[in-house]
């Protein structure tokens, strides 16, 4: 049995303003309006025999990951939570150790949650080709057959061919300059490094222990003091934070004598920038890729995404224009690799637009910060049927709730009562309260906060069904 291990960490800052720290690109629908990148990664395994996936993600993304797996019928997927990011070598080690805890030693198909693969049949064929190599003890990576002299990817140099297909890895090569990339492409010996792997769990751990025992021992210590909460596995935060930050390439693949590579020619992209998304998107006769309410006049080779309002372009070429509720990016396609500089400037200015969108997803539903000013804030809140916000109180703000649709069950101090459409209630400062949707349709309400401090950290949770503190 193959067990998919999906790495769903990272912040995707080069895809700002759509990708945010608390809602990064792997949880967004970028290339398929019906599925997020994570969902597409798991769904493209349909047709081959695999176990339920193991996901590795950041603690703050746990509810996004769980909800998206539930939406595609994979609610039994196990989710390992990283308290801090420590790169791919420790993340994969945690997954391998968790799988071995159950007495298994499966082949691990390690995938990134934010890659595009257009030819699923070719992808499956490469996996089938890699299975015998992995069963022989090889650590197999998938090398993308290059279609251009790309400077944004690392490369794998192929060595001697192996029985049944694939080749030994001769060398891993860093991102080259343009002239070197042309030479790689012309030689036919080099493949792009995809960051996808297939190997037996025990083989990976053996190699990690041999070449990076510090990483191995840190992960072992973190897992020894772990806890299970529903489908979430939480490792010891202090022990994992002490683990070196290292990629699987540096820690294992460049050191093992058993590295093998299987070519993959399947329309692959890591969607690492807005220009990369433009390249794989459908375009009109002028080379424009547009999403949403967009008007283009005398515009060519441009990516425009309008999520919430009309966006019009006139007399422009080779641009990226991305509109969200609270931010707009306009950039030349040649400069999109530097979007991270904009994100850093936002952080340095003490702003919040790098963290989350105006709409913020919670395990119970979603809220949209409609308006705010000195001593007030207005939110539109949607609570899913059967869901309940934490029993909580605030030291600095009072709240007015006006129900737009559905029925709210309100706990307000010692009282508990129902509030229905067009009715309202008031929660004083310091009052213990809770909000619940007892109905079978979404509860929609407007919340007006007023007080001296309105930050999200002014929430004292006394009871929470989702394990939040």
PDB file of N, CA and C in Angstrom, residues 43-108:
ATOM      1  N   UNK A  43      -7.082  14.672  -4.800  1.00  0.00           N
ATOM      2  CA  UNK A  43      -8.033  14.098  -5.740  1.00  0.00           C
ATOM      3  C   UNK A  43      -7.363  13.463  -6.950  1.00  0.00           C
ATOM      4  N   UNK A  44      -6.192  13.979  -7.351  1.00  0.00           N
ATOM      5  CA  UNK A  44      -5.546  13.413  -8.542  1.00  0.00           C
ATOM      6  C   UNK A  44      -4.947  12.028  -8.267  1.00  0.00           C
ATOM      7  N   UNK A  45      -5.009  11.571  -7.019  1.00  0.00           N
ATOM      8  CA  UNK A  45      -4.591  10.207  -6.704  1.00  0.00           C
ATOM      9  C   UNK A  45      -5.689   9.193  -6.948  1.00  0.00           C
ATOM     10  N   UNK A  46      -6.911   9.666  -7.238  1.00  0.00           N
ATOM     11  CA  UNK A  46      -7.999   8.751  -7.577  1.00  0.00           C
ATOM     12  C   UNK A  46      -7.603   7.938  -8.806  1.00  0.00           C
ATOM     13  N   UNK A  47      -7.797   6.638  -8.729  1.00  0.00           N
ATOM     14  CA  UNK A  47      -7.417   5.778  -9.838  1.00  0.00           C
ATOM     15  C   UNK A  47      -6.216   4.904  -9.534  1.00  0.00           C
ATOM     16  N   UNK A  48      -5.498   5.210  -8.462  1.00  0.00           N
ATOM     17  CA  UNK A  48      -4.432   4.325  -7.987  1.00  0.00           C
ATOM     18  C   UNK A  48      -4.745   3.964  -6.542  1.00  0.00           C
ATOM     19  N   UNK A  49      -4.259   2.810  -6.119  1.00  0.00           N
ATOM     20  CA  UNK A  49      -4.582   2.305  -4.788  1.00  0.00           C
ATOM     21  C   UNK A  49      -3.683   2.960  -3.755  1.00  0.00           C
ATOM     22  N   UNK A  50      -4.276   3.792  -2.921  1.00  0.00           N
ATOM     23  CA  UNK A  50      -3.524   4.479  -1.873  1.00  0.00           C
ATOM     24  C   UNK A  50      -4.328   4.463  -0.575  1.00  0.00           C
ATOM     25  N   UNK A  51      -3.618   4.602   0.542  1.00  0.00           N
ATOM     26  CA  UNK A  51      -4.265   4.723   1.842  1.00  0.00           C
ATOM     27  C   UNK A  51      -4.766   6.149   2.022  1.00  0.00           C
ATOM     28  N   UNK A  52      -5.479   6.384   3.130  1.00  0.00           N
ATOM     29  CA  UNK A  52      -5.878   7.750   3.450  1.00  0.00           C
ATOM     30  C   UNK A  52      -4.629   8.611   3.619  1.00  0.00           C
ATOM     31  N   UNK A  53      -4.635   9.822   3.082  1.00  0.00           N
ATOM     32  CA  UNK A  53      -3.427  10.659   3.146  1.00  0.00           C
ATOM     33  C   UNK A  53      -3.082  11.068   4.570  1.00  0.00           C
ATOM     34  N   UNK A  54      -1.807  11.334   4.758  1.00  0.00           N
ATOM     35  CA  UNK A  54      -1.314  12.017   5.954  1.00  0.00           C
ATOM     36  C   UNK A  54      -0.938  13.429   5.525  1.00  0.00           C
ATOM     37  N   UNK A  55      -1.499  14.431   6.187  1.00  0.00           N
ATOM     38  CA  UNK A  55      -1.201  15.822   5.876  1.00  0.00           C
ATOM     39  C   UNK A  55      -0.272  16.386   6.942  1.00  0.00           C
ATOM     40  N   UNK A  56       0.631  17.248   6.516  1.00  0.00           N
ATOM     41  CA  UNK A  56       1.502  17.971   7.449  1.00  0.00           C
ATOM     42  C   UNK A  56       1.277  19.457   7.213  1.00  0.00           C
ATOM     43  N   UNK A  57       0.810  20.160   8.241  1.00  0.00           N
ATOM     44  CA  UNK A  57       0.541  21.584   8.065  1.00  0.00           C
ATOM     45  C   UNK A  57       0.823  22.332   9.353  1.00  0.00           C
ATOM     46  N   UNK A  58       0.799  23.630   9.260  1.00  0.00           N
ATOM     47  CA  UNK A  58       1.013  24.474  10.417  1.00  0.00           C
ATOM     48  C   UNK A  58      -0.195  24.415  11.343  1.00  0.00           C
ATOM     49  N   UNK A  59       0.068  24.551  12.614  1.00  0.00           N
ATOM     50  CA  UNK A  59      -0.994  24.542  13.627  1.00  0.00           C
ATOM     51  C   UNK A  59      -2.118  25.523  13.291  1.00  0.00           C
ATOM     52  N   UNK A  60      -1.768  26.716  12.797  1.00  0.00           N
ATOM     53  CA  UNK A  60      -2.786  27.735  12.563  1.00  0.00           C
ATOM     54  C   UNK A  60      -3.628  27.457  11.319  1.00  0.00           C
ATOM     55  N   UNK A  61      -3.261  26.440  10.527  1.00  0.00           N
ATOM     56  CA  UNK A  61      -4.031  26.088   9.335  1.00  0.00           C
ATOM     57  C   UNK A  61      -4.853  24.812   9.528  1.00  0.00           C
ATOM     58  N   UNK A  62      -4.917  24.291  10.747  1.00  0.00           N
ATOM     59  CA  UNK A  62      -5.488  22.960  10.959  1.00  0.00           C
ATOM     60  C   UNK A  62      -6.944  22.858  10.561  1.00  0.00           C
ATOM     61  N   UNK A  63      -7.733  23.891  10.841  1.00  0.00           N
ATOM     62  CA  UNK A  63      -9.156  23.799  10.525  1.00  0.00           C
ATOM     63  C   UNK A  63      -9.406  23.959   9.033  1.00  0.00           C
ATOM     64  N   UNK A  64      -8.604  24.760   8.355  1.00  0.00           N
ATOM     65  CA  UNK A  64      -8.696  24.856   6.899  1.00  0.00           C
ATOM     66  C   UNK A  64      -8.422  23.497   6.278  1.00  0.00           C
ATOM     67  N   UNK A  65      -7.344  22.847   6.714  1.00  0.00           N
ATOM     68  CA  UNK A  65      -6.977  21.550   6.157  1.00  0.00           C
ATOM     69  C   UNK A  65      -8.061  20.506   6.425  1.00  0.00           C
ATOM     70  N   UNK A  66      -8.543  20.450   7.652  1.00  0.00           N
ATOM     71  CA  UNK A  66      -9.556  19.450   8.008  1.00  0.00           C
ATOM     72  C   UNK A  66     -10.852  19.660   7.238  1.00  0.00           C
ATOM     73  N   UNK A  67     -11.288  20.905   7.116  1.00  0.00           N
ATOM     74  CA  UNK A  67     -12.527  21.190   6.408  1.00  0.00           C
ATOM     75  C   UNK A  67     -12.401  20.862   4.929  1.00  0.00           C
ATOM     76  N   UNK A  68     -11.256  21.172   4.333  1.00  0.00           N
ATOM     77  CA  UNK A  68     -11.091  20.888   2.909  1.00  0.00           C
ATOM     78  C   UNK A  68     -11.003  19.394   2.642  1.00  0.00           C
ATOM     79  N   UNK A  69     -10.424  18.638   3.549  1.00  0.00           N
ATOM     80  CA  UNK A  69     -10.424  17.177   3.397  1.00  0.00           C
ATOM     81  C   UNK A  69     -11.836  16.610   3.572  1.00  0.00           C
ATOM     82  N   UNK A  70     -12.588  17.162   4.521  1.00  0.00           N
ATOM     83  CA  UNK A  70     -13.973  16.697   4.707  1.00  0.00           C
ATOM     84  C   UNK A  70     -14.799  16.950   3.458  1.00  0.00           C
ATOM     85  N   UNK A  71     -14.577  18.091   2.808  1.00  0.00           N
ATOM     86  CA  UNK A  71     -15.374  18.469   1.642  1.00  0.00           C
ATOM     87  C   UNK A  71     -15.177  17.527   0.462  1.00  0.00           C
ATOM     88  N   UNK A  72     -14.045  16.822   0.404  1.00  0.00           N
ATOM     89  CA  UNK A  72     -13.822  15.877  -0.700  1.00  0.00           C
ATOM     90  C   UNK A  72     -13.877  14.424  -0.218  1.00  0.00           C
ATOM     91  N   UNK A  73     -14.475  14.207   0.945  1.00  0.00           N
ATOM     92  CA  UNK A  73     -14.676  12.854   1.438  1.00  0.00           C
ATOM     93  C   UNK A  73     -13.449  12.202   2.022  1.00  0.00           C
ATOM     94  N   UNK A  74     -12.453  12.996   2.434  1.00  0.00           N
ATOM     95  CA  UNK A  74     -11.230  12.438   3.031  1.00  0.00           C
ATOM     96  C   UNK A  74     -11.124  12.848   4.499  1.00  0.00           C
ATOM     97  N   UNK A  75     -12.251  12.822   5.210  1.00  0.00           N
ATOM     98  CA  UNK A  75     -12.234  13.291   6.598  1.00  0.00           C
ATOM     99  C   UNK A  75     -11.446  12.370   7.520  1.00  0.00           C
ATOM    100  N   UNK A  76     -11.109  11.146   7.064  1.00  0.00           N
ATOM    101  CA  UNK A  76     -10.314  10.244   7.881  1.00  0.00           C
ATOM    102  C   UNK A  76      -8.819  10.509   7.758  1.00  0.00           C
ATOM    103  N   UNK A  77      -8.442  11.491   6.955  1.00  0.00           N
ATOM    104  CA  UNK A  77      -7.021  11.817   6.801  1.00  0.00           C
ATOM    105  C   UNK A  77      -6.431  12.267   8.132  1.00  0.00           C
ATOM    106  N   UNK A  78      -5.240  11.781   8.406  1.00  0.00           N
ATOM    107  CA  UNK A  78      -4.549  12.183   9.628  1.00  0.00           C
ATOM    108  C   UNK A  78      -3.774  13.465   9.349  1.00  0.00           C
ATOM    109  N   UNK A  79      -3.803  14.406  10.269  1.00  0.00           N
ATOM    110  CA  UNK A  79      -3.160  15.706  10.083  1.00  0.00           C
ATOM    111  C   UNK A  79      -2.137  15.916  11.187  1.00  0.00           C
ATOM    112  N   UNK A  80      -0.863  16.017  10.789  1.00  0.00           N
ATOM    113  CA  UNK A  80       0.226  16.287  11.730  1.00  0.00           C
ATOM    114  C   UNK A  80       0.450  17.796  11.768  1.00  0.00           C
ATOM    115  N   UNK A  81       0.428  18.360  12.953  1.00  0.00           N
ATOM    116  CA  UNK A  81       0.542  19.806  13.104  1.00  0.00           C
ATOM    117  C   UNK A  81       1.956  20.196  13.502  1.00  0.00           C
ATOM    118  N   UNK A  82       2.554  21.074  12.707  1.00  0.00           N
ATOM    119  CA  UNK A  82       3.871  21.611  13.028  1.00  0.00           C
ATOM    120  C   UNK A  82       3.703  22.883  13.862  1.00  0.00           C
ATOM    121  N   UNK A  83       4.248  22.927  15.061  1.00  0.00           N
ATOM    122  CA  UNK A  83       4.150  24.167  15.854  1.00  0.00           C
ATOM    123  C   UNK A  83       4.953  25.302  15.237  1.00  0.00           C
ATOM    124  N   UNK A  84       6.037  24.954  14.543  1.00  0.00           N
ATOM    125  CA  UNK A  84       6.840  25.922  13.779  1.00  0.00           C
ATOM    126  C   UNK A  84       7.316  25.222  12.511  1.00  0.00           C
ATOM    127  N   UNK A  85       7.588  25.997  11.469  1.00  0.00           N
ATOM    128  CA  UNK A  85       8.082  25.408  10.237  1.00  0.00           C
ATOM    129  C   UNK A  85       9.555  25.047  10.357  1.00  0.00           C
ATOM    130  N   UNK A  86       9.898  23.816   9.970  1.00  0.00           N
ATOM    131  CA  UNK A  86      11.281  23.362  10.020  1.00  0.00           C
ATOM    132  C   UNK A  86      11.707  22.695   8.715  1.00  0.00           C
ATOM    133  N   UNK A  87      11.063  23.052   7.605  1.00  0.00           N
ATOM    134  CA  UNK A  87      11.430  22.572   6.278  1.00  0.00           C
ATOM    135  C   UNK A  87      11.011  21.109   6.089  1.00  0.00           C
ATOM    136  N   UNK A  88      11.399  20.546   4.948  1.00  0.00           N
ATOM    137  CA  UNK A  88      10.814  19.272   4.518  1.00  0.00           C
ATOM    138  C   UNK A  88      11.427  18.036   5.184  1.00  0.00           C
ATOM    139  N   UNK A  89      12.720  18.051   5.505  1.00  0.00           N
ATOM    140  CA  UNK A  89      13.332  16.850   6.090  1.00  0.00           C
ATOM    141  C   UNK A  89      12.676  16.473   7.424  1.00  0.00           C
ATOM    142  N   UNK A  90      12.508  17.405   8.379  1.00  0.00           N
ATOM    143  CA  UNK A  90      11.822  17.048   9.622  1.00  0.00           C
ATOM    144  C   UNK A  90      10.339  16.714   9.405  1.00  0.00           C
ATOM    145  N   UNK A  91       9.673  17.428   8.521  1.00  0.00           N
ATOM    146  CA  UNK A  91       8.250  17.173   8.293  1.00  0.00           C
ATOM    147  C   UNK A  91       8.025  15.743   7.805  1.00  0.00           C
ATOM    148  N   UNK A  92       8.835  15.311   6.849  1.00  0.00           N
ATOM    149  CA  UNK A  92       8.693  13.958   6.314  1.00  0.00           C
ATOM    150  C   UNK A  92       9.081  12.924   7.366  1.00  0.00           C
ATOM    151  N   UNK A  93      10.070  13.258   8.202  1.00  0.00           N
ATOM    152  CA  UNK A  93      10.455  12.349   9.281  1.00  0.00           C
ATOM    153  C   UNK A  93       9.296  12.121  10.251  1.00  0.00           C
ATOM    154  N   UNK A  94       8.592  13.177  10.611  1.00  0.00           N
ATOM    155  CA  UNK A  94       7.437  13.029  11.497  1.00  0.00           C
ATOM    156  C   UNK A  94       6.406  12.087  10.889  1.00  0.00           C
ATOM    157  N   UNK A  95       6.116  12.275   9.589  1.00  0.00           N
ATOM    158  CA  UNK A  95       5.134  11.423   8.927  1.00  0.00           C
ATOM    159  C   UNK A  95       5.588   9.969   8.921  1.00  0.00           C
ATOM    160  N   UNK A  96       6.865   9.727   8.622  1.00  0.00           N
ATOM    161  CA  UNK A  96       7.377   8.359   8.598  1.00  0.00           C
ATOM    162  C   UNK A  96       7.288   7.708   9.967  1.00  0.00           C
ATOM    163  N   UNK A  97       7.605   8.456  11.017  1.00  0.00           N
ATOM    164  CA  UNK A  97       7.540   7.918  12.374  1.00  0.00           C
ATOM    165  C   UNK A  97       6.101   7.635  12.794  1.00  0.00           C
ATOM    166  N   UNK A  98       5.184   8.521  12.425  1.00  0.00           N
ATOM    167  CA  UNK A  98       3.768   8.311  12.746  1.00  0.00           C
ATOM    168  C   UNK A  98       3.249   7.050  12.067  1.00  0.00           C
ATOM    169  N   UNK A  99       3.628   6.853  10.808  1.00  0.00           N
ATOM    170  CA  UNK A  99       3.187   5.660  10.089  1.00  0.00           C
ATOM    171  C   UNK A  99       3.765   4.393  10.713  1.00  0.00           C
ATOM    172  N   UNK A 100       4.998   4.449  11.162  1.00  0.00           N
ATOM    173  CA  UNK A 100       5.601   3.270  11.769  1.00  0.00           C
ATOM    174  C   UNK A 100       5.047   2.980  13.158  1.00  0.00           C
ATOM    175  N   UNK A 101       4.511   4.002  13.823  1.00  0.00           N
ATOM    176  CA  UNK A 101       3.897   3.790  15.137  1.00  0.00           C
ATOM    177  C   UNK A 101       2.772   2.773  15.076  1.00  0.00           C
ATOM    178  N   UNK A 102       2.067   2.730  13.934  1.00  0.00           N
ATOM    179  CA  UNK A 102       0.946   1.810  13.772  1.00  0.00           C
ATOM    180  C   UNK A 102       1.412   0.418  13.347  1.00  0.00           C
ATOM    181  N   UNK A 103       2.725   0.215  13.310  1.00  0.00           N
ATOM    182  CA  UNK A 103       3.255  -1.078  12.921  1.00  0.00           C
ATOM    183  C   UNK A 103       3.383  -1.263  11.428  1.00  0.00           C
ATOM    184  N   UNK A 104       3.204  -0.185  10.667  1.00  0.00           N
ATOM    185  CA  UNK A 104       3.282  -0.269   9.215  1.00  0.00           C
ATOM    186  C   UNK A 104       4.637   0.243   8.729  1.00  0.00           C
ATOM    187  N   UNK A 105       4.940  -0.112   7.496  1.00  0.00           N
ATOM    188  CA  UNK A 105       6.133   0.422   6.847  1.00  0.00           C
ATOM    189  C   UNK A 105       5.803   0.630   5.361  1.00  0.00           C
ATOM    190  N   UNK A 106       4.895   1.556   5.082  1.00  0.00           N
ATOM    191  CA  UNK A 106       4.411   1.710   3.710  1.00  0.00           C
ATOM    192  C   UNK A 106       5.395   2.461   2.827  1.00  0.00           C
ATOM    193  N   UNK A 107       5.137   2.403   1.526  1.00  0.00           N
ATOM    194  CA  UNK A 107       5.786   3.320   0.612  1.00  0.00           C
ATOM    195  C   UNK A 107       5.145   4.685   0.806  1.00  0.00           C
ATOM    196  N   UNK A 108       5.948   5.705   1.022  1.00  0.00           N
ATOM    197  CA  UNK A 108       5.455   7.065   1.224  1.00  0.00           C
ATOM    198  C   UNK A 108       5.558   7.828  -0.091  1.00  0.00           C
TER     199      UNK A 108
END
